mmCIF file with all atom_site columns, C-alpha atoms in Angstrom:
data_model
loop_
_atom_site.group_PDB
_atom_site.id
_atom_site.type_symbol
_atom_site.label_atom_id
_atom_site.label_alt_id
_atom_site.label_comp_id
_atom_site.label_asym_id
_atom_site.label_entity_id
_atom_site.label_seq_id
_atom_site.pdbx_PDB_ins_code
_atom_site.Cartn_x
_atom_site.Cartn_y
_atom_site.Cartn_z
_atom_site.occupancy
_atom_site.B_iso_or_equiv
_atom_site.pdbx_formal_charge
_atom_site.auth_seq_id
_atom_site.auth_comp_id
_atom_site.auth_asym_id
_atom_site.auth_atom_id
_atom_site.pdbx_PDB_model_num
ATOM 1   C CA . UNK A 1 1   ? 115.139 91.628  83.359  1.00 0.00 ? 205 UNK A CA 1
ATOM 2   C CA . UNK A 1 2   ? 113.962 94.890  84.916  1.00 0.00 ? 206 UNK A CA 1
ATOM 3   C CA . UNK A 1 3   ? 112.218 94.817  88.283  1.00 0.00 ? 207 UNK A CA 1
ATOM 4   C CA . UNK A 1 4   ? 108.489 95.589  88.137  1.00 0.00 ? 208 UNK A CA 1
ATOM 5   C CA . UNK A 1 5   ? 108.978 98.714  90.324  1.00 0.00 ? 209 UNK A CA 1
ATOM 6   C CA . UNK A 1 6   ? 112.190 100.152 88.834  1.00 0.00 ? 210 UNK A CA 1
ATOM 7   C CA . UNK A 1 7   ? 110.481 102.953 86.887  1.00 0.00 ? 211 UNK A CA 1
ATOM 8   C CA . UNK A 1 8   ? 108.387 103.922 89.902  1.00 0.00 ? 212 UNK A CA 1
ATOM 9   C CA . UNK A 1 9   ? 111.510 103.778 92.136  1.00 0.00 ? 213 UNK A CA 1
ATOM 10  C CA . UNK A 1 10  ? 113.385 106.183 89.838  1.00 0.00 ? 214 UNK A CA 1
ATOM 11  C CA . UNK A 1 11  ? 110.367 108.505 89.426  1.00 0.00 ? 215 UNK A CA 1
ATOM 12  C CA . UNK A 1 12  ? 109.970 108.713 93.224  1.00 0.00 ? 216 UNK A CA 1
ATOM 13  C CA . UNK A 1 13  ? 113.585 109.966 93.558  1.00 0.00 ? 217 UNK A CA 1
ATOM 14  C CA . UNK A 1 14  ? 114.783 107.118 95.706  1.00 0.00 ? 218 UNK A CA 1
ATOM 15  C CA . UNK A 1 15  ? 118.539 106.689 96.408  1.00 0.00 ? 219 UNK A CA 1
ATOM 16  C CA . UNK A 1 16  ? 120.738 105.623 93.523  1.00 0.00 ? 220 UNK A CA 1
ATOM 17  C CA . UNK A 1 17  ? 124.055 103.858 93.831  1.00 0.00 ? 221 UNK A CA 1
ATOM 18  C CA . UNK A 1 18  ? 126.974 106.232 93.415  1.00 0.00 ? 222 UNK A CA 1
ATOM 19  C CA . UNK A 1 19  ? 129.675 103.880 94.669  1.00 0.00 ? 223 UNK A CA 1
ATOM 20  C CA . UNK A 1 20  ? 129.510 101.759 97.790  1.00 0.00 ? 224 UNK A CA 1
ATOM 21  C CA . UNK A 1 21  ? 126.556 99.343  97.687  1.00 0.00 ? 225 UNK A CA 1
ATOM 22  C CA . UNK A 1 22  ? 126.372 99.148  101.500 1.00 0.00 ? 226 UNK A CA 1
ATOM 23  C CA . UNK A 1 23  ? 125.916 102.935 101.669 1.00 0.00 ? 227 UNK A CA 1
ATOM 24  C CA . UNK A 1 24  ? 123.215 102.603 99.018  1.00 0.00 ? 228 UNK A CA 1
ATOM 25  C CA . UNK A 1 25  ? 121.405 99.850  100.942 1.00 0.00 ? 229 UNK A CA 1
ATOM 26  C CA . UNK A 1 26  ? 121.693 101.885 104.146 1.00 0.00 ? 230 UNK A CA 1
ATOM 27  C CA . UNK A 1 27  ? 120.047 104.874 102.426 1.00 0.00 ? 231 UNK A CA 1
ATOM 28  C CA . UNK A 1 28  ? 117.216 102.658 101.167 1.00 0.00 ? 232 UNK A CA 1
ATOM 29  C CA . UNK A 1 29  ? 116.667 101.143 104.613 1.00 0.00 ? 233 UNK A CA 1
ATOM 30  C CA . UNK A 1 30  ? 116.681 104.549 106.334 1.00 0.00 ? 234 UNK A CA 1
ATOM 31  C CA . UNK A 1 31  ? 114.031 105.824 103.947 1.00 0.00 ? 235 UNK A CA 1
ATOM 32  C CA . UNK A 1 32  ? 111.889 102.698 104.426 1.00 0.00 ? 236 UNK A CA 1
ATOM 33  C CA . UNK A 1 33  ? 112.190 102.885 108.210 1.00 0.00 ? 237 UNK A CA 1
ATOM 34  C CA . UNK A 1 34  ? 111.113 106.553 108.134 1.00 0.00 ? 238 UNK A CA 1
ATOM 35  C CA . UNK A 1 35  ? 107.618 105.400 107.037 1.00 0.00 ? 239 UNK A CA 1
ATOM 36  C CA . UNK A 1 36  ? 107.547 102.066 108.921 1.00 0.00 ? 240 UNK A CA 1
ATOM 37  C CA . UNK A 1 37  ? 105.768 101.323 112.193 1.00 0.00 ? 241 UNK A CA 1
ATOM 38  C CA . UNK A 1 38  ? 106.318 97.966  113.862 1.00 0.00 ? 242 UNK A CA 1
ATOM 39  C CA . UNK A 1 39  ? 103.101 96.007  114.439 1.00 0.00 ? 243 UNK A CA 1
ATOM 40  C CA . UNK A 1 40  ? 103.204 92.387  115.573 1.00 0.00 ? 244 UNK A CA 1
ATOM 41  C CA . UNK A 1 41  ? 101.001 89.977  113.625 1.00 0.00 ? 245 UNK A CA 1
ATOM 42  C CA . UNK A 1 42  ? 99.069  87.107  115.163 1.00 0.00 ? 246 UNK A CA 1
ATOM 43  C CA . UNK A 1 43  ? 99.851  85.085  112.028 1.00 0.00 ? 247 UNK A CA 1
ATOM 44  C CA . UNK A 1 44  ? 102.759 85.977  109.750 1.00 0.00 ? 248 UNK A CA 1
ATOM 45  C CA . UNK A 1 45  ? 101.906 87.197  106.264 1.00 0.00 ? 249 UNK A CA 1
ATOM 46  C CA . UNK A 1 46  ? 105.127 87.525  104.322 1.00 0.00 ? 250 UNK A CA 1
ATOM 47  C CA . UNK A 1 47  ? 104.617 90.452  101.959 1.00 0.00 ? 251 UNK A CA 1
ATOM 48  C CA . UNK A 1 48  ? 106.242 93.564  100.613 1.00 0.00 ? 252 UNK A CA 1
ATOM 49  C CA . UNK A 1 49  ? 104.911 97.089  101.002 1.00 0.00 ? 253 UNK A CA 1
ATOM 50  C CA . UNK A 1 50  ? 107.344 98.485  98.418  1.00 0.00 ? 254 UNK A CA 1
ATOM 51  C CA . UNK A 1 51  ? 104.660 99.842  96.105  1.00 0.00 ? 255 UNK A CA 1
ATOM 52  C CA . UNK A 1 52  ? 102.864 101.530 98.993  1.00 0.00 ? 256 UNK A CA 1
ATOM 53  C CA . UNK A 1 53  ? 106.153 103.111 100.141 1.00 0.00 ? 257 UNK A CA 1
ATOM 54  C CA . UNK A 1 54  ? 106.947 104.346 96.620  1.00 0.00 ? 258 UNK A CA 1
ATOM 55  C CA . UNK A 1 55  ? 103.492 105.957 96.571  1.00 0.00 ? 259 UNK A CA 1
ATOM 56  C CA . UNK A 1 56  ? 104.534 107.978 99.637  1.00 0.00 ? 260 UNK A CA 1
ATOM 57  C CA . UNK A 1 57  ? 102.392 106.001 102.065 1.00 0.00 ? 261 UNK A CA 1
ATOM 58  C CA . UNK A 1 58  ? 103.332 104.816 105.547 1.00 0.00 ? 262 UNK A CA 1
ATOM 59  C CA . UNK A 1 59  ? 103.029 101.142 106.463 1.00 0.00 ? 263 UNK A CA 1
ATOM 60  C CA . UNK A 1 60  ? 102.764 98.956  109.545 1.00 0.00 ? 264 UNK A CA 1
ATOM 61  C CA . UNK A 1 61  ? 104.093 95.420  109.629 1.00 0.00 ? 265 UNK A CA 1
ATOM 62  C CA . UNK A 1 62  ? 106.422 93.168  111.571 1.00 0.00 ? 266 UNK A CA 1
ATOM 63  C CA . UNK A 1 63  ? 109.983 91.999  110.899 1.00 0.00 ? 267 UNK A CA 1
ATOM 64  C CA . UNK A 1 64  ? 109.199 90.031  107.741 1.00 0.00 ? 268 UNK A CA 1
ATOM 65  C CA . UNK A 1 65  ? 107.329 92.967  106.186 1.00 0.00 ? 269 UNK A CA 1
ATOM 66  C CA . UNK A 1 66  ? 110.260 95.308  106.823 1.00 0.00 ? 270 UNK A CA 1
ATOM 67  C CA . UNK A 1 67  ? 112.769 92.788  105.442 1.00 0.00 ? 271 UNK A CA 1
ATOM 68  C CA . UNK A 1 68  ? 110.702 92.003  102.328 1.00 0.00 ? 272 UNK A CA 1
ATOM 69  C CA . UNK A 1 69  ? 110.082 95.701  101.615 1.00 0.00 ? 273 UNK A CA 1
ATOM 70  C CA . UNK A 1 70  ? 113.779 96.615  101.910 1.00 0.00 ? 274 UNK A CA 1
ATOM 71  C CA . UNK A 1 71  ? 114.805 93.672  99.704  1.00 0.00 ? 275 UNK A CA 1
ATOM 72  C CA . UNK A 1 72  ? 112.156 94.486  97.100  1.00 0.00 ? 276 UNK A CA 1
ATOM 73  C CA . UNK A 1 73  ? 113.245 98.136  96.919  1.00 0.00 ? 277 UNK A CA 1
ATOM 74  C CA . UNK A 1 74  ? 116.936 97.165  96.730  1.00 0.00 ? 278 UNK A CA 1
ATOM 75  C CA . UNK A 1 75  ? 116.112 94.953  93.771  1.00 0.00 ? 279 UNK A CA 1
ATOM 76  C CA . UNK A 1 76  ? 114.062 97.754  92.169  1.00 0.00 ? 280 UNK A CA 1
ATOM 77  C CA . UNK A 1 77  ? 117.106 100.010 92.633  1.00 0.00 ? 281 UNK A CA 1
ATOM 78  C CA . UNK A 1 78  ? 119.173 97.623  90.532  1.00 0.00 ? 282 UNK A CA 1
ATOM 79  C CA . UNK A 1 79  ? 121.013 95.643  93.216  1.00 0.00 ? 283 UNK A CA 1
ATOM 80  C CA . UNK A 1 80  ? 121.766 92.144  91.889  1.00 0.00 ? 284 UNK A CA 1
ATOM 81  C CA . UNK A 1 81  ? 118.866 89.982  93.151  1.00 0.00 ? 285 UNK A CA 1
ATOM 82  C CA . UNK A 1 82  ? 121.154 86.944  93.477  1.00 0.00 ? 286 UNK A CA 1
ATOM 83  C CA . UNK A 1 83  ? 123.060 88.831  96.194  1.00 0.00 ? 287 UNK A CA 1
ATOM 84  C CA . UNK A 1 84  ? 119.877 89.682  98.120  1.00 0.00 ? 288 UNK A CA 1
ATOM 85  C CA . UNK A 1 85  ? 118.858 87.130  100.743 1.00 0.00 ? 289 UNK A CA 1
ATOM 86  C CA . UNK A 1 86  ? 115.841 86.382  102.948 1.00 0.00 ? 290 UNK A CA 1
ATOM 87  C CA . UNK A 1 87  ? 117.031 84.985  106.273 1.00 0.00 ? 291 UNK A CA 1
ATOM 88  C CA . UNK A 1 88  ? 115.250 83.220  109.111 1.00 0.00 ? 292 UNK A CA 1
ATOM 89  C CA . UNK A 1 89  ? 117.313 83.736  112.244 1.00 0.00 ? 293 UNK A CA 1
ATOM 90  C CA . UNK A 1 90  ? 117.412 83.273  115.965 1.00 0.00 ? 294 UNK A CA 1
ATOM 91  C CA . UNK A 1 91  ? 117.561 86.811  117.308 1.00 0.00 ? 295 UNK A CA 1
ATOM 92  C CA . UNK A 1 92  ? 119.619 87.751  120.371 1.00 0.00 ? 296 UNK A CA 1
ATOM 93  C CA . UNK A 1 93  ? 116.323 87.408  122.313 1.00 0.00 ? 297 UNK A CA 1
ATOM 94  C CA . UNK A 1 94  ? 115.682 83.845  121.113 1.00 0.00 ? 298 UNK A CA 1
ATOM 95  C CA . UNK A 1 95  ? 115.255 81.007  123.538 1.00 0.00 ? 299 UNK A CA 1
ATOM 96  C CA . UNK A 1 96  ? 117.465 77.989  122.754 1.00 0.00 ? 300 UNK A CA 1
ATOM 97  C CA . UNK A 1 97  ? 118.545 79.317  119.327 1.00 0.00 ? 301 UNK A CA 1
ATOM 98  C CA . UNK A 1 98  ? 115.107 78.763  117.808 1.00 0.00 ? 302 UNK A CA 1
ATOM 99  C CA . UNK A 1 99  ? 114.084 80.859  114.820 1.00 0.00 ? 303 UNK A CA 1
ATOM 100 C CA . UNK A 1 100 ? 112.058 83.881  115.877 1.00 0.00 ? 304 UNK A CA 1
ATOM 101 C CA . UNK A 1 101 ? 112.941 86.638  113.401 1.00 0.00 ? 305 UNK A CA 1
ATOM 102 C CA . UNK A 1 102 ? 113.254 87.449  109.701 1.00 0.00 ? 306 UNK A CA 1
ATOM 103 C CA . UNK A 1 103 ? 115.822 89.798  108.190 1.00 0.00 ? 307 UNK A CA 1
ATOM 104 C CA . UNK A 1 104 ? 117.050 90.667  104.735 1.00 0.00 ? 308 UNK A CA 1
ATOM 105 C CA . UNK A 1 105 ? 120.640 90.497  103.656 1.00 0.00 ? 309 UNK A CA 1
ATOM 106 C CA . UNK A 1 106 ? 123.175 91.276  100.977 1.00 0.00 ? 310 UNK A CA 1
ATOM 107 C CA . UNK A 1 107 ? 126.226 89.163  100.112 1.00 0.00 ? 311 UNK A CA 1
ATOM 108 C CA . UNK A 1 108 ? 129.212 91.315  99.101  1.00 0.00 ? 312 UNK A CA 1
ATOM 109 C CA . UNK A 1 109 ? 132.080 90.399  96.751  1.00 0.00 ? 313 UNK A CA 1
ATOM 110 C CA . UNK A 1 110 ? 134.065 88.890  99.650  1.00 0.00 ? 314 UNK A CA 1
ATOM 111 C CA . UNK A 1 111 ? 131.220 86.639  100.794 1.00 0.00 ? 315 UNK A CA 1
ATOM 112 C CA . UNK A 1 112 ? 130.321 88.778  103.816 1.00 0.00 ? 316 UNK A CA 1
ATOM 113 C CA . UNK A 1 113 ? 126.602 88.886  104.612 1.00 0.00 ? 317 UNK A CA 1
ATOM 114 C CA . UNK A 1 114 ? 125.221 92.321  105.486 1.00 0.00 ? 318 UNK A CA 1
ATOM 115 C CA . UNK A 1 115 ? 121.937 92.607  107.396 1.00 0.00 ? 319 UNK A CA 1
ATOM 116 C CA . UNK A 1 116 ? 119.228 94.707  105.725 1.00 0.00 ? 320 UNK A CA 1
ATOM 117 C CA . UNK A 1 117 ? 115.697 95.467  106.889 1.00 0.00 ? 321 UNK A CA 1
ATOM 118 C CA . UNK A 1 118 ? 116.186 94.449  110.510 1.00 0.00 ? 322 UNK A CA 1
ATOM 119 C CA . UNK A 1 119 ? 113.915 95.763  113.272 1.00 0.00 ? 323 UNK A CA 1
ATOM 120 C CA . UNK A 1 120 ? 116.811 95.277  115.716 1.00 0.00 ? 324 UNK A CA 1
ATOM 121 C CA . UNK A 1 121 ? 119.190 97.770  114.092 1.00 0.00 ? 325 UNK A CA 1
ATOM 122 C CA . UNK A 1 122 ? 120.825 99.318  111.027 1.00 0.00 ? 326 UNK A CA 1
ATOM 123 C CA . UNK A 1 123 ? 122.737 97.513  108.271 1.00 0.00 ? 327 UNK A CA 1
ATOM 124 C CA . UNK A 1 124 ? 125.789 95.693  109.648 1.00 0.00 ? 328 UNK A CA 1
ATOM 125 C CA . UNK A 1 125 ? 127.484 92.374  109.073 1.00 0.00 ? 329 UNK A CA 1
ATOM 126 C CA . UNK A 1 126 ? 125.518 89.303  110.076 1.00 0.00 ? 330 UNK A CA 1
ATOM 127 C CA . UNK A 1 127 ? 128.454 88.224  112.263 1.00 0.00 ? 331 UNK A CA 1
ATOM 128 C CA . UNK A 1 128 ? 128.207 91.444  114.304 1.00 0.00 ? 332 UNK A CA 1
ATOM 129 C CA . UNK A 1 129 ? 124.393 91.448  114.525 1.00 0.00 ? 333 UNK A CA 1
ATOM 130 C CA . UNK A 1 130 ? 123.910 88.882  117.285 1.00 0.00 ? 334 UNK A CA 1
ATOM 131 C CA . UNK A 1 131 ? 121.587 86.876  115.020 1.00 0.00 ? 335 UNK A CA 1
ATOM 132 C CA . UNK A 1 132 ? 122.141 83.173  114.345 1.00 0.00 ? 336 UNK A CA 1
ATOM 133 C CA . UNK A 1 133 ? 121.287 82.171  110.775 1.00 0.00 ? 337 UNK A CA 1
ATOM 134 C CA . UNK A 1 134 ? 119.029 79.108  110.563 1.00 0.00 ? 338 UNK A CA 1
ATOM 135 C CA . UNK A 1 135 ? 117.549 79.216  107.020 1.00 0.00 ? 339 UNK A CA 1
ATOM 136 C CA . UNK A 1 136 ? 118.028 81.421  103.974 1.00 0.00 ? 340 UNK A CA 1
ATOM 137 C CA . UNK A 1 137 ? 116.879 81.899  100.383 1.00 0.00 ? 341 UNK A CA 1
ATOM 138 C CA . UNK A 1 138 ? 118.144 84.216  97.682  1.00 0.00 ? 342 UNK A CA 1
ATOM 139 C CA . UNK A 1 139 ? 115.322 86.439  96.433  1.00 0.00 ? 343 UNK A CA 1
ATOM 140 C CA . UNK A 1 140 ? 115.740 85.238  92.841  1.00 0.00 ? 344 UNK A CA 1
ATOM 141 C CA . UNK A 1 141 ? 114.804 81.688  93.842  1.00 0.00 ? 345 UNK A CA 1
ATOM 142 C CA . UNK A 1 142 ? 112.110 80.067  95.945  1.00 0.00 ? 346 UNK A CA 1
ATOM 143 C CA . UNK A 1 143 ? 114.450 77.429  97.377  1.00 0.00 ? 347 UNK A CA 1
ATOM 144 C CA . UNK A 1 144 ? 115.247 77.644  101.095 1.00 0.00 ? 348 UNK A CA 1
ATOM 145 C CA . UNK A 1 145 ? 118.466 76.252  102.561 1.00 0.00 ? 349 UNK A CA 1
ATOM 146 C CA . UNK A 1 146 ? 119.247 75.260  106.148 1.00 0.00 ? 350 UNK A CA 1
ATOM 147 C CA . UNK A 1 147 ? 122.414 76.741  107.577 1.00 0.00 ? 351 UNK A CA 1
ATOM 148 C CA . UNK A 1 148 ? 124.966 74.048  108.383 1.00 0.00 ? 352 UNK A CA 1
#
């Protein structure tokens, strides 16, 4: 099944995968972050701004908006949606390991989780990010899992 934004993604000349998927995801994230401004929300509204970004518009949102937008565009680019993950984490700034942040992720062939769409930094492994995973869901399902 083709993603609803794939044609628009291609027409807008967004990065295509010419080898390493992590390099591809990094290029997508860099382009998203070039039009992203962080703006805290009083109440979280989990949403993607992928269509707005593909239209050449800037967007303001918080961590979940950045994560959702990067994941949505990665899927539109043809990255396997079962490997793309929404993650609720305790950031390095968290008090008592409580969830306070959302990031996107990608699971590679070796089972490593790579962070994508993180307001704290560029793509890197989850283990090296300083985040503690609490809950996650693959983007091709609505089911959330607690980290053991």
